PDB file of C-alpha atoms in Angstrom:
ATOM      1  CA  GLY A   1       5.235  10.266  -8.071  1.00  0.00           C
ATOM      2  CA  VAL A   2       5.338  13.060 -10.638  1.00  0.00           C
ATOM      3  CA  PHE A   3       1.857  14.412  -9.801  1.00  0.00           C
ATOM      4  CA  ILE A   4       2.146  14.253  -5.999  1.00  0.00           C
ATOM      5  CA  PRO A   5       4.304  17.407  -5.635  1.00  0.00           C
ATOM      6  CA  PHE A   6       1.624  19.528  -7.322  1.00  0.00           C
ATOM      7  CA  GLY A   7      -0.969  18.455  -4.756  1.00  0.00           C
ATOM      8  CA  ALA A   8       1.461  18.942  -1.878  1.00  0.00           C
ATOM      9  CA  VAL A   9       2.420  22.440  -3.018  1.00  0.00           C
ATOM     10  CA  GLY A  10      -1.256  23.338  -3.537  1.00  0.00           C
ATOM     11  CA  VAL A  11      -2.170  22.266  -0.009  1.00  0.00           C
ATOM     12  CA  TYR A  12       0.872  24.086   1.389  1.00  0.00           C
ATOM     13  CA  GLN A  13      -0.087  27.250  -0.446  1.00  0.00           C
ATOM     14  CA  GLU A  14      -3.670  27.103   0.822  1.00  0.00           C
ATOM     15  CA  THR A  15      -2.914  26.241   4.455  1.00  0.00           C
ATOM     16  CA  GLY A  16       0.264  28.228   4.951  1.00  0.00           C
ATOM     17  CA  ALA A  17       3.359  27.323   6.901  1.00  0.00           C
ATOM     18  CA  SER A  18       3.053  25.505  10.223  1.00  0.00           C
ATOM     19  CA  PRO A  19       5.042  22.676  11.815  1.00  0.00           C
ATOM     20  CA  ALA A  20       2.419  20.134  10.702  1.00  0.00           C
ATOM     21  CA  THR A  21       2.193  21.493   7.156  1.00  0.00           C
ATOM     22  CA  ASN A  22       5.974  21.636   6.858  1.00  0.00           C
ATOM     23  CA  VAL A  23       6.369  18.007   7.984  1.00  0.00           C
ATOM     24  CA  VAL A  24       3.599  16.558   5.821  1.00  0.00           C
ATOM     25  CA  THR A  25       4.731  18.534   2.770  1.00  0.00           C
ATOM     26  CA  ALA A  26       8.357  17.479   3.220  1.00  0.00           C
ATOM     27  CA  ALA A  27       7.321  13.843   3.707  1.00  0.00           C
ATOM     28  CA  THR A  28       5.064  13.951   0.653  1.00  0.00           C
ATOM     29  CA  LEU A  29       7.755  15.491  -1.541  1.00  0.00           C
ATOM     30  CA  ALA A  30      10.356  13.013  -0.230  1.00  0.00           C
ATOM     31  CA  ALA A  31       8.052  10.088  -1.056  1.00  0.00           C
ATOM     32  CA  ALA A  32       7.493  11.436  -4.569  1.00  0.00           C
ATOM     33  CA  VAL A  33      11.226  11.861  -5.160  1.00  0.00           C
ATOM     34  CA  GLY A  34      11.827   8.368  -3.772  1.00  0.00           C
ATOM     35  CA  TRP A  35       9.379   6.791  -6.209  1.00  0.00           C
ATOM     36  CA  ILE A  36      10.795   8.744  -9.159  1.00  0.00           C
ATOM     37  CA  ILE A  37      14.314   7.594  -8.264  1.00  0.00           C
ATOM     38  CA  ALA A  38      13.070   4.003  -7.870  1.00  0.00           C
ATOM     39  CA  TYR A  39      11.508   4.167 -11.339  1.00  0.00           C
ATOM     40  CA  PHE A  40      14.723   5.332 -12.983  1.00  0.00           C
ATOM     41  CA  VAL A  41      16.859   2.811 -11.099  1.00  0.00           C
ATOM     42  CA  ILE A  42      14.586  -0.037 -12.201  1.00  0.00           C
ATOM     43  CA  ARG A  43      14.389   1.214 -15.799  1.00  0.00           C
ATOM     44  CA  HIS A  44      18.023   2.175 -16.315  1.00  0.00           C
ATOM     45  CA  GLY A  45      20.037   0.915 -13.382  1.00  0.00           C
ATOM     46  CA  GLY A  46      19.584  -2.828 -13.502  1.00  0.00           C
ATOM     47  CA  HIS A  47      23.264  -3.216 -12.699  1.00  0.00           C
ATOM     48  CA  ILE A  48      22.770  -1.327  -9.399  1.00  0.00           C
ATOM     49  CA  ALA A  49      20.123  -3.549  -7.807  1.00  0.00           C
ATOM     50  CA  THR A  50      17.364  -5.983  -8.695  1.00  0.00           C
ATOM     51  CA  PRO A  51      13.859  -4.584  -9.165  1.00  0.00           C
ATOM     52  CA  SER A  52      12.713  -6.467  -6.059  1.00  0.00           C
ATOM     53  CA  THR A  53      15.424  -4.835  -3.942  1.00  0.00           C
ATOM     54  CA  VAL A  54      14.643  -1.375  -5.319  1.00  0.00           C
ATOM     55  CA  LEU A  55      10.926  -1.870  -4.660  1.00  0.00           C
ATOM     56  CA  CYS A  56      11.625  -3.037  -1.092  1.00  0.00           C
ATOM     57  CA  VAL A  57      13.709   0.048  -0.376  1.00  0.00           C
ATOM     58  CA  ALA A  58      11.197   2.371  -2.073  1.00  0.00           C
ATOM     59  CA  MET A  59       8.255   0.820  -0.220  1.00  0.00           C
ATOM     60  CA  ALA A  60      10.038   0.998   3.141  1.00  0.00           C
ATOM     61  CA  PHE A  61      10.808   4.678   2.475  1.00  0.00           C
ATOM     62  CA  HIS A  62       7.186   5.222   1.421  1.00  0.00           C
ATOM     63  CA  ILE A  63       5.887   3.691   4.653  1.00  0.00           C
ATOM     64  CA  ALA A  64       8.295   5.857   6.656  1.00  0.00           C
ATOM     65  CA  THR A  65       7.021   9.012   4.944  1.00  0.00           C
ATOM     66  CA  VAL A  66       3.385   7.973   5.394  1.00  0.00           C
ATOM     67  CA  THR A  67       4.085   7.450   9.098  1.00  0.00           C
ATOM     68  CA  CYS A  68       4.870  11.179   9.313  1.00  0.00           C
ATOM     69  CA  GLY A  69       1.298  11.985   8.292  1.00  0.00           C
ATOM     70  CA  PRO A  70      -0.988  11.043  11.205  1.00  0.00           C
ATOM     71  CA  PRO A  71       0.125  13.786  13.611  1.00  0.00           C
ATOM     72  CA  CYS A  72       0.037  16.362  10.813  1.00  0.00           C
ATOM     73  CA  THR A  73      -3.370  16.117   9.158  1.00  0.00           C
ATOM     74  CA  LEU A  74      -6.863  14.767   9.669  1.00  0.00           C
ATOM     75  CA  ASP A  75      -8.057  15.939   6.264  1.00  0.00           C
ATOM     76  CA  TYR A  76      -5.989  13.501   4.244  1.00  0.00           C
ATOM     77  CA  PRO A  77      -7.300   9.905   4.202  1.00  0.00           C
ATOM     78  CA  MET A  78      -4.146   8.287   5.615  1.00  0.00           C
ATOM     79  CA  PRO A  79      -5.904   4.988   6.445  1.00  0.00           C
ATOM     80  CA  LEU A  80      -6.827   4.619   2.779  1.00  0.00           C
ATOM     81  CA  VAL A  81      -3.257   5.396   1.694  1.00  0.00           C
ATOM     82  CA  VAL A  82      -1.922   2.666   3.983  1.00  0.00           C
ATOM     83  CA  MET A  83      -4.524   0.144   2.792  1.00  0.00           C
ATOM     84  CA  LEU A  84      -3.452   0.815  -0.795  1.00  0.00           C
ATOM     85  CA  THR A  85       0.176   0.400   0.300  1.00  0.00           C
ATOM     86  CA  VAL A  86      -0.573  -3.054   1.718  1.00  0.00           C
ATOM     87  CA  CYS A  87      -2.194  -4.032  -1.582  1.00  0.00           C
ATOM     88  CA  ALA A  88       0.750  -2.626  -3.566  1.00  0.00           C
ATOM     89  CA  VAL A  89       3.220  -4.650  -1.479  1.00  0.00           C
ATOM     90  CA  ALA A  90       1.283  -7.792  -2.341  1.00  0.00           C
ATOM     91  CA  LEU A  91       1.046  -6.891  -6.031  1.00  0.00           C
ATOM     92  CA  PHE A  92       4.810  -6.296  -6.107  1.00  0.00           C
ATOM     93  CA  ASN A  93       5.218  -9.730  -4.457  1.00  0.00           C
ATOM     94  CA  LEU A  94       7.780  -8.347  -2.030  1.00  0.00           C
ATOM     95  CA  PRO A  95       9.401 -10.817   0.385  1.00  0.00           C
ATOM     96  CA  LYS A  96       8.652 -10.880   4.126  1.00  0.00           C
ATOM     97  CA  ARG A  97       4.905 -10.451   3.612  1.00  0.00           C
ATOM     98  CA  TRP A  98       4.023 -10.465   7.323  1.00  0.00           C
ATOM     99  CA  LEU A  99       6.661  -7.835   8.047  1.00  0.00           C
ATOM    100  CA  TRP A 100       5.098  -5.479   5.501  1.00  0.00           C
ATOM    101  CA  ILE A 101       1.607  -6.016   6.912  1.00  0.00           C
ATOM    102  CA  ALA A 102       2.904  -5.347  10.438  1.00  0.00           C
ATOM    103  CA  ALA A 103       4.892  -2.276   9.325  1.00  0.00           C
ATOM    104  CA  CYS A 104       1.857  -0.795   7.597  1.00  0.00           C
ATOM    105  CA  ALA A 105      -0.288  -1.426  10.672  1.00  0.00           C
ATOM    106  CA  VAL A 106       1.606   1.237  12.630  1.00  0.00           C
ATOM    107  CA  PRO A 107       0.680   4.281  10.503  1.00  0.00           C
ATOM    108  CA  TYR A 108      -2.718   2.776   9.718  1.00  0.00           C
ATOM    109  CA  PHE A 109      -3.892   2.392  13.304  1.00  0.00           C
ATOM    110  CA  TRP A 110      -2.231   5.624  14.413  1.00  0.00           C
ATOM    111  CA  SER A 111      -4.111   7.541  11.748  1.00  0.00           C
ATOM    112  CA  SER A 112      -7.302   5.535  12.240  1.00  0.00           C
ATOM    113  CA  PHE A 113      -7.278   6.288  15.948  1.00  0.00           C
ATOM    114  CA  TYR A 114      -7.022  10.005  15.241  1.00  0.00           C
ATOM    115  CA  HIS A 115      -9.819   9.835  12.665  1.00  0.00           C
ATOM    116  CA  ALA A 116     -12.072   7.838  14.986  1.00  0.00           C
ATOM    117  CA  ALA A 117     -11.281   9.876  18.109  1.00  0.00           C
ATOM    118  CA  ARG A 118     -12.244  13.237  16.635  1.00  0.00           C
ATOM    119  CA  PRO A 119     -15.832  14.343  17.017  1.00  0.00           C
ATOM    120  CA  SER A 120     -18.077  13.188  14.201  1.00  0.00           C
ATOM    121  CA  PRO A 121     -18.584  15.946  11.627  1.00  0.00           C
ATOM    122  CA  THR A 122     -22.094  17.352  11.730  1.00  0.00           C
ATOM    123  CA  SER A 123     -21.653  20.440   9.577  1.00  0.00           C
ATOM    124  CA  PHE A 124     -20.737  20.705   5.915  1.00  0.00           C
ATOM    125  CA  ASP A 125     -19.169  23.328   3.673  1.00  0.00           C
ATOM    126  CA  PHE A 126     -22.294  23.555   1.534  1.00  0.00           C
ATOM    127  CA  ASP A 127     -26.057  23.145   1.810  1.00  0.00           C
ATOM    128  CA  GLY A 128     -28.052  20.394   0.224  1.00  0.00           C
ATOM    129  CA  VAL A 129     -26.266  17.374   1.696  1.00  0.00           C
ATOM    130  CA  TRP A 130     -28.817  14.593   1.642  1.00  0.00           C
ATOM    131  CA  MET A 131     -28.458  12.386   4.716  1.00  0.00           C
ATOM    132  CA  LEU A 132     -31.057  10.540   6.706  1.00  0.00           C
ATOM    133  CA  ASP A 133     -31.808  11.542  10.260  1.00  0.00           C
ATOM    134  CA  GLY A 134     -29.243   9.989  12.596  1.00  0.00           C
ATOM    135  CA  ALA A 135     -26.719   9.356   9.807  1.00  0.00           C
ATOM    136  CA  VAL A 136     -23.948  11.128  11.706  1.00  0.00           C
ATOM    137  CA  PRO A 137     -24.177   9.674  15.208  1.00  0.00           C
ATOM    138  CA  THR A 138     -22.205  11.532  17.820  1.00  0.00           C
ATOM    139  CA  ASN A 139     -22.894   9.164  20.695  1.00  0.00           C
ATOM    140  CA  LEU A 140     -20.829   6.151  19.599  1.00  0.00           C
ATOM    141  CA  SER A 141     -18.012   5.081  21.898  1.00  0.00           C
ATOM    142  CA  LEU A 142     -14.428   5.204  20.680  1.00  0.00           C
ATOM    143  CA  PRO A 143     -14.178   1.386  20.350  1.00  0.00           C
ATOM    144  CA  SER A 144     -17.344   1.416  18.229  1.00  0.00           C
ATOM    145  CA  ARG A 145     -15.870   4.101  15.988  1.00  0.00           C
ATOM    146  CA  LEU A 146     -12.576   2.183  15.735  1.00  0.00           C
ATOM    147  CA  ALA A 147     -14.205  -1.162  14.855  1.00  0.00           C
ATOM    148  CA  PRO A 148     -14.715  -0.387  11.139  1.00  0.00           C
ATOM    149  CA  TYR A 149     -11.060   0.623  10.841  1.00  0.00           C
ATOM    150  CA  VAL A 150      -9.898  -2.643  12.415  1.00  0.00           C
ATOM    151  CA  SER A 151     -12.124  -4.758  10.186  1.00  0.00           C
ATOM    152  CA  SER A 152     -11.035  -2.771   7.104  1.00  0.00           C
ATOM    153  CA  TYR A 153      -7.364  -3.426   7.833  1.00  0.00           C
ATOM    154  CA  LEU A 154      -7.974  -7.125   8.469  1.00  0.00           C
ATOM    155  CA  PHE A 155      -9.875  -7.335   5.181  1.00  0.00           C
ATOM    156  CA  THR A 156      -7.061  -5.525   3.370  1.00  0.00           C
ATOM    157  CA  ALA A 157      -4.479  -7.894   4.883  1.00  0.00           C
ATOM    158  CA  ALA A 158      -6.609 -10.871   3.769  1.00  0.00           C
ATOM    159  CA  ILE A 159      -6.723  -9.488   0.216  1.00  0.00           C
ATOM    160  CA  ALA A 160      -2.945  -8.986   0.270  1.00  0.00           C
ATOM    161  CA  LEU A 161      -2.395 -12.549   1.475  1.00  0.00           C
ATOM    162  CA  GLY A 162      -4.719 -13.773  -1.277  1.00  0.00           C
ATOM    163  CA  VAL A 163      -2.627 -11.933  -3.869  1.00  0.00           C
ATOM    164  CA  TYR A 164       0.522 -13.434  -2.333  1.00  0.00           C
ATOM    165  CA  ALA A 165      -1.086 -16.900  -2.576  1.00  0.00           C
ATOM    166  CA  MET A 166      -1.795 -16.228  -6.243  1.00  0.00           C
ATOM    167  CA  HIS A 167       1.871 -15.335  -6.810  1.00  0.00           C
ATOM    168  CA  ASP A 168       2.908 -18.542  -5.006  1.00  0.00           C
ATOM    169  CA  GLU A 169       0.570 -20.614  -7.183  1.00  0.00           C
ATOM    170  CA  TYR A 170       1.881 -19.014 -10.377  1.00  0.00           C
ATOM    171  CA  ALA A 171       5.466 -19.654  -9.283  1.00  0.00           C
ATOM    172  CA  ALA A 172       4.648 -23.299  -8.523  1.00  0.00           C
ATOM    173  CA  ARG A 173       2.980 -23.752 -11.926  1.00  0.00           C
ATOM    174  CA  ILE A 174       5.912 -22.152 -13.715  1.00  0.00           C
ATOM    175  CA  GLU A 175       8.317 -24.448 -11.868  1.00  0.00           C
ATOM    176  CA  GLN A 176       6.180 -27.460 -12.849  1.00  0.00           C
ATOM    177  CA  SER A 177       6.309 -26.360 -16.474  1.00  0.00           C
ATOM    178  CA  ARG A 178      10.089 -25.988 -16.299  1.00  0.00           C
ATOM    179  CA  ALA A 179      10.440 -29.436 -14.744  1.00  0.00           C
ATOM    180  CA  SER A 180       8.270 -30.910 -17.512  1.00  0.00           C
ATOM    181  CA  ALA A 181      10.369 -29.156 -20.140  1.00  0.00           C
ATOM    182  CA  ARG A 182      13.590 -30.472 -18.574  1.00  0.00           C
ATOM    183  CA  LEU A 183      12.183 -34.003 -18.511  1.00  0.00           C
ATOM    184  CA  ALA A 184      11.030 -33.710 -22.121  1.00  0.00           C
ATOM    185  CA  SER A 185      14.483 -32.541 -23.215  1.00  0.00           C
ATOM    186  CA  LEU A 186      16.108 -35.487 -21.406  1.00  0.00           C
ATOM    187  CA  VAL A 187      13.726 -37.942 -23.012  1.00  0.00           C
ATOM    188  CA  ALA A 188      14.210 -36.360 -26.437  1.00  0.00           C
ATOM    189  CA  GLY A 189      17.978 -36.762 -26.089  1.00  0.00           C
ATOM    190  CA  LYS A 190      17.781 -40.549 -25.529  1.00  0.00           C
ATOM    191  CA  PRO A 191      18.140 -42.805 -28.546  1.00  0.00           C
ATOM    192  CA  LEU A 192      14.946 -44.552 -29.520  1.00  0.00           C
ATOM    193  CA  SER A 193      14.921 -48.252 -28.812  1.00  0.00           C
ATOM    194  CA  HIS A 194      12.233 -50.826 -28.955  1.00  0.00           C
ATOM    195  CA  HIS A 195      12.009 -54.517 -28.440  1.00  0.00           C
ATOM    196  CA  THR A 196      10.610 -56.825 -31.096  1.00  0.00           C
TER     197      THR A 196
END
């Protein structure tokens, strides 16, 4: 969160003020401040809320700020940001896994639609780009251009669910170990007896 404001201010300085730039810069700075606050609350404010609660609130705020992005910029890779958000939710092992995947789908597909619906880029800022003939097709239909975005999100959701399954397995193993330890302590507390 500390480095994000520098990038946002740099982009703002280069592009100048406009409604889109103002919104995306404000959303970016708000997200950065939100994550910095979440860090300090988790590190020093354990009495305020549990880390899981703080992460849920911070991630929900993050998704809300990312949702401001699609109508503001086509240069920033918003679909990638949302895919990373889905993975982060799974790594944090936040509850309501399907809700997070559904919530992230909104900014993802909104942004993906805008990226897919724009004309394919056929010119570059510099010479010497090595691409084979036909590498930038301009005759694909919109559904064909959207298909990779859909499959990428489904793949990302599958990875997130796999990470969630890993967390579930670890929790089950830890509970088994605790149950074994409880049983061992009960057995150890019984007096030894044997029959002769």
